[in-house]
Coordinates of C-alpha atoms in Angstrom, one line a residue:
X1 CA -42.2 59.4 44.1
X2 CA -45.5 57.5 44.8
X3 CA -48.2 57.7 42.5
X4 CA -51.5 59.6 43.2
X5 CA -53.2 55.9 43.2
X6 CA -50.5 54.6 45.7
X7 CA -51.1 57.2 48.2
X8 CA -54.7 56.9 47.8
X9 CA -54.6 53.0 48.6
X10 CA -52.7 53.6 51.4
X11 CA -55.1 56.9 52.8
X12 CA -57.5 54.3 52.6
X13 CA -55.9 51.7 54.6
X14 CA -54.8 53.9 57.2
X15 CA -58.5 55.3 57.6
X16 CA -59.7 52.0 58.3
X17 CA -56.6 50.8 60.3
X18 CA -57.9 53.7 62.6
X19 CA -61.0 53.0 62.6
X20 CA -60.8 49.7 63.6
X21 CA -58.6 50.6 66.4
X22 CA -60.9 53.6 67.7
X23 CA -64.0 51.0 67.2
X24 CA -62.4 48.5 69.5
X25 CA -61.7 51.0 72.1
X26 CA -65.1 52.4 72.0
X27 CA -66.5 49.2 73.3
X28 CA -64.0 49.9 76.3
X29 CA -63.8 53.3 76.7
X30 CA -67.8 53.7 76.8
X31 CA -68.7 50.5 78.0
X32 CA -71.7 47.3 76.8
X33 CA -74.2 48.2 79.0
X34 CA -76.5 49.6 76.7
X35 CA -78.3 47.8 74.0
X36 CA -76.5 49.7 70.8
X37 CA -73.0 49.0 72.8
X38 CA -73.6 45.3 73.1
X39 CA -74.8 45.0 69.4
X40 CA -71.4 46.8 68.5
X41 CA -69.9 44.4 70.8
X42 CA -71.5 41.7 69.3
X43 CA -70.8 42.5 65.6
X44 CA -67.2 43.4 66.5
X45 CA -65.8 40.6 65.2
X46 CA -67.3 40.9 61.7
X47 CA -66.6 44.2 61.3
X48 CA -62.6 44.1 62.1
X49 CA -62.7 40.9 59.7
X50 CA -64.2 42.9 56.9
X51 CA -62.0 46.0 57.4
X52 CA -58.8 43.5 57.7
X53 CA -59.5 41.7 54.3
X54 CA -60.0 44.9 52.9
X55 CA -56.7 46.6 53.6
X56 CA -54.7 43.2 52.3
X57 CA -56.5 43.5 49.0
X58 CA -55.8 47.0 48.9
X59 CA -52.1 46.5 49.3
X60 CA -51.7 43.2 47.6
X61 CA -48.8 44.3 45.5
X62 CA -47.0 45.0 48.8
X63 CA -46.8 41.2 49.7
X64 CA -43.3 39.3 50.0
X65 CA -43.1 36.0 49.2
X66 CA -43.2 35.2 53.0
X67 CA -46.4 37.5 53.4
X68 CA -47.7 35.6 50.5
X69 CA -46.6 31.8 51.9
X70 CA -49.2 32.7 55.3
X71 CA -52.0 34.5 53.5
X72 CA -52.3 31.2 51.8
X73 CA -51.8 29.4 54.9
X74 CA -54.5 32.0 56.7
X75 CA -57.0 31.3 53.6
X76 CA -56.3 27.8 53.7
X77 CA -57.2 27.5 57.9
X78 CA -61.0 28.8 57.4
X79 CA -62.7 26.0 54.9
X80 CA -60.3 23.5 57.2
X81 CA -62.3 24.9 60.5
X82 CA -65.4 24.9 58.9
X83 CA -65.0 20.9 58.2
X84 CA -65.0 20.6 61.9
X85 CA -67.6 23.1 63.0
X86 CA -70.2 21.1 64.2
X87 CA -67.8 19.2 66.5
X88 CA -66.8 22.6 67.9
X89 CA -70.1 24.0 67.9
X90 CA -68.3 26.9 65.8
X91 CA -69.8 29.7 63.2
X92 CA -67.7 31.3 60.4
X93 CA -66.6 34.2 62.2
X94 CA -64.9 31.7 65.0
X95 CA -63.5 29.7 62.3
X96 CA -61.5 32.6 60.4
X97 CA -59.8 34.0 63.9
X98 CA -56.3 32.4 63.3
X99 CA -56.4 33.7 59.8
X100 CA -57.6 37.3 61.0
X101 CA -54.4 37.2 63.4
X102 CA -52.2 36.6 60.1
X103 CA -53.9 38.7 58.1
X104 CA -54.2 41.8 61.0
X105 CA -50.3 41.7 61.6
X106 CA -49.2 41.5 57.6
X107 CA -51.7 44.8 57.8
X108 CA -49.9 46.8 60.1
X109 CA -46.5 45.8 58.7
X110 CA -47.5 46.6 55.3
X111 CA -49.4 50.2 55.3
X112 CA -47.3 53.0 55.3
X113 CA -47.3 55.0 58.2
X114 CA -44.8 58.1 58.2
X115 CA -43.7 59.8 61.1
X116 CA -46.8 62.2 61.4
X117 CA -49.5 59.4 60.6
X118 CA -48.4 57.7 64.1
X119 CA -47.9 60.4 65.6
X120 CA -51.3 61.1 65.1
X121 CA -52.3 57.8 66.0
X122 CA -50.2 57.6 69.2
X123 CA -52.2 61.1 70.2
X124 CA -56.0 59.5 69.7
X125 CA -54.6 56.4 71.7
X126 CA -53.2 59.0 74.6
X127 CA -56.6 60.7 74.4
X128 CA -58.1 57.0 75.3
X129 CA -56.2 56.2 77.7
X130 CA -56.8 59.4 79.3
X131 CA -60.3 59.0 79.4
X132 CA -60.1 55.9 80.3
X133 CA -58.0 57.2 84.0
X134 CA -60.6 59.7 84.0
X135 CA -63.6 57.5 84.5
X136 CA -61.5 55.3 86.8
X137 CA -61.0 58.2 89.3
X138 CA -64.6 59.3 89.3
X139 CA -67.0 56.5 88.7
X140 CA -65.4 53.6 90.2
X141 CA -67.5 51.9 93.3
X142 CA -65.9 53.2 96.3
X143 CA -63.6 50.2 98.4
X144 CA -65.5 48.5 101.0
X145 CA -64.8 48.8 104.2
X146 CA -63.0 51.7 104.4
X147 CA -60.1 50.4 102.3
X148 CA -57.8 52.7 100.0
X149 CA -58.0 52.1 96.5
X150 CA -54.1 51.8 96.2
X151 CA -54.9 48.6 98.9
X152 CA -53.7 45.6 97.2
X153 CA -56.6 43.6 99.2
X154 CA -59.2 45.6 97.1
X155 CA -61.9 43.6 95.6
X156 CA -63.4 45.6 93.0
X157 CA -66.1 43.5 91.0
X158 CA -67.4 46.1 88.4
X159 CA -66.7 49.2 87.1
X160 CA -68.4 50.2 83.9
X161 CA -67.3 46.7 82.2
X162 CA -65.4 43.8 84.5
X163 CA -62.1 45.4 86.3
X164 CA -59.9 42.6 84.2
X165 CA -61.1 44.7 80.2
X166 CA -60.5 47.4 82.0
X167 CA -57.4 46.7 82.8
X168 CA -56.4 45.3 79.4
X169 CA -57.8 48.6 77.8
X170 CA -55.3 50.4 80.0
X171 CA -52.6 48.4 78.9
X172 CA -52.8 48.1 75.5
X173 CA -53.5 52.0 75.3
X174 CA -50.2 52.4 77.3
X175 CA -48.3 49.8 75.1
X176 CA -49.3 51.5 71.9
X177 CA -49.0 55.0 72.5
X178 CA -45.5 54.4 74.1
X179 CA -44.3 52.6 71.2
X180 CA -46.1 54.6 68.3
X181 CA -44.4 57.8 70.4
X182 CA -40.7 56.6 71.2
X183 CA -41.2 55.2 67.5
X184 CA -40.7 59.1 66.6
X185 CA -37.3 59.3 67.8
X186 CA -37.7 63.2 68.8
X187 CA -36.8 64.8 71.7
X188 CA -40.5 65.6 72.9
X189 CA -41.3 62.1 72.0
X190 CA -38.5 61.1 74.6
X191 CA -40.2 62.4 77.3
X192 CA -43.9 61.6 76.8
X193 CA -43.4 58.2 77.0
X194 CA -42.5 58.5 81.1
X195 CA -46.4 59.9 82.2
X196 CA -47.5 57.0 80.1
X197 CA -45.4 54.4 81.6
X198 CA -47.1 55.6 84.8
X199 CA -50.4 56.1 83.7
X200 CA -50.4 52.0 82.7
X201 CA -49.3 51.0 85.9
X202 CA -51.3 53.5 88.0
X203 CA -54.3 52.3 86.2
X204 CA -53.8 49.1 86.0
X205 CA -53.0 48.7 89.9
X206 CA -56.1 50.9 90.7
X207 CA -58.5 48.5 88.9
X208 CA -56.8 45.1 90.6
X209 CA -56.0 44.1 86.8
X210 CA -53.3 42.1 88.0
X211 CA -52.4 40.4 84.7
X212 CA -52.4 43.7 83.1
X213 CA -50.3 45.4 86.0
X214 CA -47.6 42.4 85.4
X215 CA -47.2 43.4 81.9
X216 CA -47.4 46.8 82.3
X217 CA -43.9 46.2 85.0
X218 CA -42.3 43.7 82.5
X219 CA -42.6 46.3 79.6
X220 CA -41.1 49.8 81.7
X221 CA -38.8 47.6 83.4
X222 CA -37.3 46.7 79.7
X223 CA -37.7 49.3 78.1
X224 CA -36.5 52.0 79.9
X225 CA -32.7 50.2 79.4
X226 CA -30.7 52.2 77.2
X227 CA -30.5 51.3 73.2
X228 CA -26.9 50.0 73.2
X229 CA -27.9 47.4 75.8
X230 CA -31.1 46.6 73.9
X231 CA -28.8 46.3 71.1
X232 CA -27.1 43.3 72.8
X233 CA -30.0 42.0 74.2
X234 CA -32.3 41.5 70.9
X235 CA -31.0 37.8 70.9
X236 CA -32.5 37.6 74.6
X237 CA -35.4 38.6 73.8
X238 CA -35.8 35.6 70.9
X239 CA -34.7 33.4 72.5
X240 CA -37.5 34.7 75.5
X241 CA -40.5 34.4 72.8
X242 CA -39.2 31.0 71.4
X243 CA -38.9 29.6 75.4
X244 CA -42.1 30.9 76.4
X245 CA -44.6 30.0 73.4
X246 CA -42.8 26.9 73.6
X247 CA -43.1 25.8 77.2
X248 CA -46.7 27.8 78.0
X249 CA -48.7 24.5 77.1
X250 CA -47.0 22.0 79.2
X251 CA -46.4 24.7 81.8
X252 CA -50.4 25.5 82.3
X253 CA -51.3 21.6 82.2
X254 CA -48.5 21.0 85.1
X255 CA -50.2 24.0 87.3
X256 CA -53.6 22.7 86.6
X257 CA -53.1 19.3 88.0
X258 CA -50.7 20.7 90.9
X259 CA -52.1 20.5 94.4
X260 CA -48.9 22.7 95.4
X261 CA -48.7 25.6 92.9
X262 CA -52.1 28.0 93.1
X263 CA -50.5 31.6 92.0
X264 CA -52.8 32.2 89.4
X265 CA -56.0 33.2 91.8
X266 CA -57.9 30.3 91.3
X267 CA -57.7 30.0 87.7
X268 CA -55.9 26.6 88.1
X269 CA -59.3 25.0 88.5
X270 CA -60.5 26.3 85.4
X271 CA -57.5 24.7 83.3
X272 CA -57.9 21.3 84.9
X273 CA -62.0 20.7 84.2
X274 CA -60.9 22.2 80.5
X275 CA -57.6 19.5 79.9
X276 CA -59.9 17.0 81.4
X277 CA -62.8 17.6 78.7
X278 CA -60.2 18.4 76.0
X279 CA -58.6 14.7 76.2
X280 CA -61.8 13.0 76.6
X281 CA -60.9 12.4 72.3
X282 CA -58.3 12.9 70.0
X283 CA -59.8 15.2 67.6
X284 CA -60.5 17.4 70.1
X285 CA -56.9 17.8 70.9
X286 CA -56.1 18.4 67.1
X287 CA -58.6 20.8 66.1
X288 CA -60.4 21.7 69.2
X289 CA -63.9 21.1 70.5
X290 CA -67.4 22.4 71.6
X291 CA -67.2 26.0 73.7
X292 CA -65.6 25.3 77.2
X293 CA -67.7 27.1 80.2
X294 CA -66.8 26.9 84.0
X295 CA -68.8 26.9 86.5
X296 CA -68.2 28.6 89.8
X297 CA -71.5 29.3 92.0
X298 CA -73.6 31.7 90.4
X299 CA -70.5 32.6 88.0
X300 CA -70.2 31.2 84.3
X301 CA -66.7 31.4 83.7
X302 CA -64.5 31.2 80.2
X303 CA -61.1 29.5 79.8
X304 CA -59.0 32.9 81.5
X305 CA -56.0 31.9 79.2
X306 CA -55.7 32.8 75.7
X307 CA -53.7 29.7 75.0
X308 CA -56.5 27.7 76.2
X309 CA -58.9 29.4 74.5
X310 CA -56.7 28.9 71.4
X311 CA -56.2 25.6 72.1
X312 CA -60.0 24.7 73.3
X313 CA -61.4 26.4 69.6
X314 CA -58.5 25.1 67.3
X315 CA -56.9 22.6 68.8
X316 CA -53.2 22.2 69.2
X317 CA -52.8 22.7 65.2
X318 CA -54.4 26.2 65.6
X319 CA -52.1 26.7 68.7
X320 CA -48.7 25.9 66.5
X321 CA -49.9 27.7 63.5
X322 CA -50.6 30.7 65.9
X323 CA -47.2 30.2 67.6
X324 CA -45.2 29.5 64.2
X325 CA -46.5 32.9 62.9
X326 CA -45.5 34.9 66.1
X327 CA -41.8 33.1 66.2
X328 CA -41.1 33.6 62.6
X329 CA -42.5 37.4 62.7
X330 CA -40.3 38.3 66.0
X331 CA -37.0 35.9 64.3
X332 CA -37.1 37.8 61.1
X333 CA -37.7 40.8 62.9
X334 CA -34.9 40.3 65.3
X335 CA -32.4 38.7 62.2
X336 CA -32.8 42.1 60.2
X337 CA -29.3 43.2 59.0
X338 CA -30.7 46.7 59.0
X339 CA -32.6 46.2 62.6
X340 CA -33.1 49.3 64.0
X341 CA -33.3 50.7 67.8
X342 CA -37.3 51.7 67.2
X343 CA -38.6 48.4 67.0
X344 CA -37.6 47.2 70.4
X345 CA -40.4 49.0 72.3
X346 CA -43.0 47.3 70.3
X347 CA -41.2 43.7 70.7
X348 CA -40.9 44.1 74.2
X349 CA -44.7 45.6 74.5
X350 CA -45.9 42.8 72.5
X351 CA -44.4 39.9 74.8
X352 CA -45.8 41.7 77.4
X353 CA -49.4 41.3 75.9
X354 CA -48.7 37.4 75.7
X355 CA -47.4 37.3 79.5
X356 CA -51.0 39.3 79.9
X357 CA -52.4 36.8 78.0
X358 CA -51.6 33.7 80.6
X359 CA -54.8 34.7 82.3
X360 CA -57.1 36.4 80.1
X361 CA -59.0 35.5 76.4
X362 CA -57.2 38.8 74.6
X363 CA -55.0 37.2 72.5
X364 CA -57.1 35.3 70.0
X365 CA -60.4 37.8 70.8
X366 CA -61.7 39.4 67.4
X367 CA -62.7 42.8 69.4
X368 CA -58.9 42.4 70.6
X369 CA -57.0 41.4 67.9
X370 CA -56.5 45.0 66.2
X371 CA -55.3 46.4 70.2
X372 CA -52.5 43.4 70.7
X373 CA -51.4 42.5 67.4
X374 CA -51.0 45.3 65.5
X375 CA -47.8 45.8 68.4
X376 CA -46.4 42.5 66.3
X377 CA -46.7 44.4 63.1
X378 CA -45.6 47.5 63.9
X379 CA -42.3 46.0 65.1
X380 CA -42.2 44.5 61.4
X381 CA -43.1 48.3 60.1
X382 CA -41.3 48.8 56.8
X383 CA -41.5 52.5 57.4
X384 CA -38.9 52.7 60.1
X385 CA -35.9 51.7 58.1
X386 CA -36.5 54.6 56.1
X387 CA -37.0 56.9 58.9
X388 CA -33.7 55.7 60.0
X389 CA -31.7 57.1 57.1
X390 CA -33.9 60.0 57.3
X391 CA -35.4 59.5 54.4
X392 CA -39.3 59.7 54.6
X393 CA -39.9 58.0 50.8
X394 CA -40.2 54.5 50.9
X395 CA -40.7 54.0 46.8
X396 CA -37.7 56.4 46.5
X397 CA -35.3 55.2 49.0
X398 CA -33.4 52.7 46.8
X399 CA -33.1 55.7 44.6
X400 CA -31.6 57.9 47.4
X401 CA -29.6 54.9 48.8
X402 CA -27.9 54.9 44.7
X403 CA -27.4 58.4 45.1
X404 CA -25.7 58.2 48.4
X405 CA -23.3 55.4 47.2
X406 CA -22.0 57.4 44.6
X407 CA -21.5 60.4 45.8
X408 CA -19.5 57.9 48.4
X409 CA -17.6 56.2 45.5
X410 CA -16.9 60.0 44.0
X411 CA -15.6 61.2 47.4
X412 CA -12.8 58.4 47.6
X413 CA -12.3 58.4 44.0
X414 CA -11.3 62.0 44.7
X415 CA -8.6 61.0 47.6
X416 CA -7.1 58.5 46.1

């Protein structure tokens, strides 16, 4: 059995694992616009950075030899930023974001959480999201014109925060409490994952997030396919990460100096003035350079592509490292010889937050980090093997799995 210490470590973690989570959603959920909001907004970063080094030194002794190898490398990425931060015009709490990605994922993958832990946390992320479609319904700016709000043609320029965080709030909520629910492997839990597939894409569509509505249709489309053909697919879906994190660089450069390709509304012209400034030097390309704005009119415009932004803040060694972690994360994931059927939703969610991610800054933003990767770490969740045998223990399931052998080696002693 676990100590009394043990289980107060990990009480501790999973307080501030949820509070992290609810915090990020908060800036969401009620919105920036007033001064307390936008200093929340603003401090976001350091906050989920403190709470994240926290919970690894709380469950230190948890670490594998792997978890260890990119803590080091995670540790080892901030004082190398910070030799290069006045060339990117950078402050600390830009320089640690590649090792708060590590750090954030070896969090989630570490802390225990049983069955009624996420399914507590999959009911506060429901309660979210349903909020969230609440305050869609009622307070969003009526469609000019005369236009339905199901019109694809409906250009919706604020809600409570810009349409696109919206949409990414109604996403990630979606992905989560799908996963965190179908996790449970429960009858019930079957069946409340279907209102929340179409509360994503209804929301998601209603607020023109059309990044968000793209991953919302790539995740229900995939998931919904039965476990034995997930079960042959888990190679697929590898092989899908490795292609795409491979080929999302030279794919974005081609598109941004096309004339013929222009299917990402506009945000081609962004990606050209940014590769243009980022290969005016060398050591730009390697460890990035100063922050990239766009122009358009009256409009100040960021990079609208988390690889980009990645790439534009840490160069293309920050892009690899960032890639590297995810590949070897979904490949030892994927390579388990005891894989089990619960952590398909959340690899399939999670590539869906990096299709998402071709046209927003959510993947690498600090007030983000805790929404899309924790998906990456729950997929690596050492709880669910347990769970599998039905066995709720994790310190005493090599004890039970002993037990269970030989009573096995008794039973055909006994036919013999």
């Amino acid at each position: 059995m676990r100590d009394n210490d043990t289980n107060i470590l990990n009480t501790i973690s999973l307080f501030i694992l949820f509070v992290m989570i609810c915090a990020c959603y908060f800036l969401w959920t009620r919105g920036i616009g007033t001064q307390p909001m936008l200093d929340l907004y603003t401090a976001m970063v350091r906050y989920v950075t403190y709470g994240a080094i926290f919970v690894l030194l709380l469950n230190i002794y948890r670490l594998s030899i792997a978890d260890w190898f990119w803590v080091i490398l995670a540790v080892a990425s901030v004082p190398f930023y910070s030799l290069f931060s006045d060339l990117r015009g950078a402050g600390f709490f830009q320089n640690v974001i590649p090792a708060l990605i590590i750090v954030v994922v070896i969090d989630f993958k570490i802390v225990y959480f049983n069955k009624w832990i996420r399914t507590l946390l999959a009911s506060i992320l429901l309660l979210i999201l349903l909020i969230t479609m609440y305050r869609i319904f009622t307070e969003m700016p009526p469609p000019v014109d005369g236009d339905s709000i199901w019109a694809p043609t409906n250009k919706l320029k604020e809600i409570w925060i810009n349409t696109n965080t919206i949409g990414a709030s109604v996403m990630t909520a979606s992905l989560l409490s799908a996963c965190l629910f179908k996790s449970l492997r429960t009858g019930w839990s079957d069946w409340v994952i279907y209102p929340i597939y179409l509360s994503g894409l209804v929301g998601t569509w209603v607020v023109q997030s059309k990044a968000s509505f793209v991953a919302m249709v790539c995740f229900v489309f995939l998931d919904v396919f039965p476990e034995n053909i997930k079960e042959k697919l888990k190679y697929f879906y590898g092989g899908a990460y490795t292609i795409f994190l491979t080929a999302i660089f030279p794919i974005s450069y081609f598109v941004a100096f096309s004339d013929e390709v222009n299917i990402f509304t506009g945000r081609e012209e962004i990606w050209r003035e940014f590769y243009e400034k980022l290969f005016e030097t060398g050591q730009q390309v390697l460890v990035g350079m100063y922050p990239f704005t766009y122009h358009r009119g009256s409009e100040v415009l960021g990079y609208h592509n988390s690889y980009n932004s990645i790439l534009g803040q840490y160069g293309i060694i920050g892009l690899i490292l960032v890639c590297l972690f995810i590949l070897y994360n979904v490949w030892s994931i994927i390579l388990k010889k005891d894989f089990v059927v619960a952590r398909y939703s959340f690899l399939i969610a999670f590539f869906g937050i990096l299709l998402q991610s071709v046209m927003e800054d959510t993947l690498n933003a600090g007030f983000w980090i805790p929404l899309t990767f924790s998906l990456l770490g729950f997929a690596g969740q050492q709880t669910l093997e347990d769970e599998e045998y039905e066995y709720d223990d994790y310190y005493d399931y090599q004890e039970y799995y002993d037990v269970i052998n030989e009573q096995t080696r008794s039973r055909s002693s006994r036919h013999k």
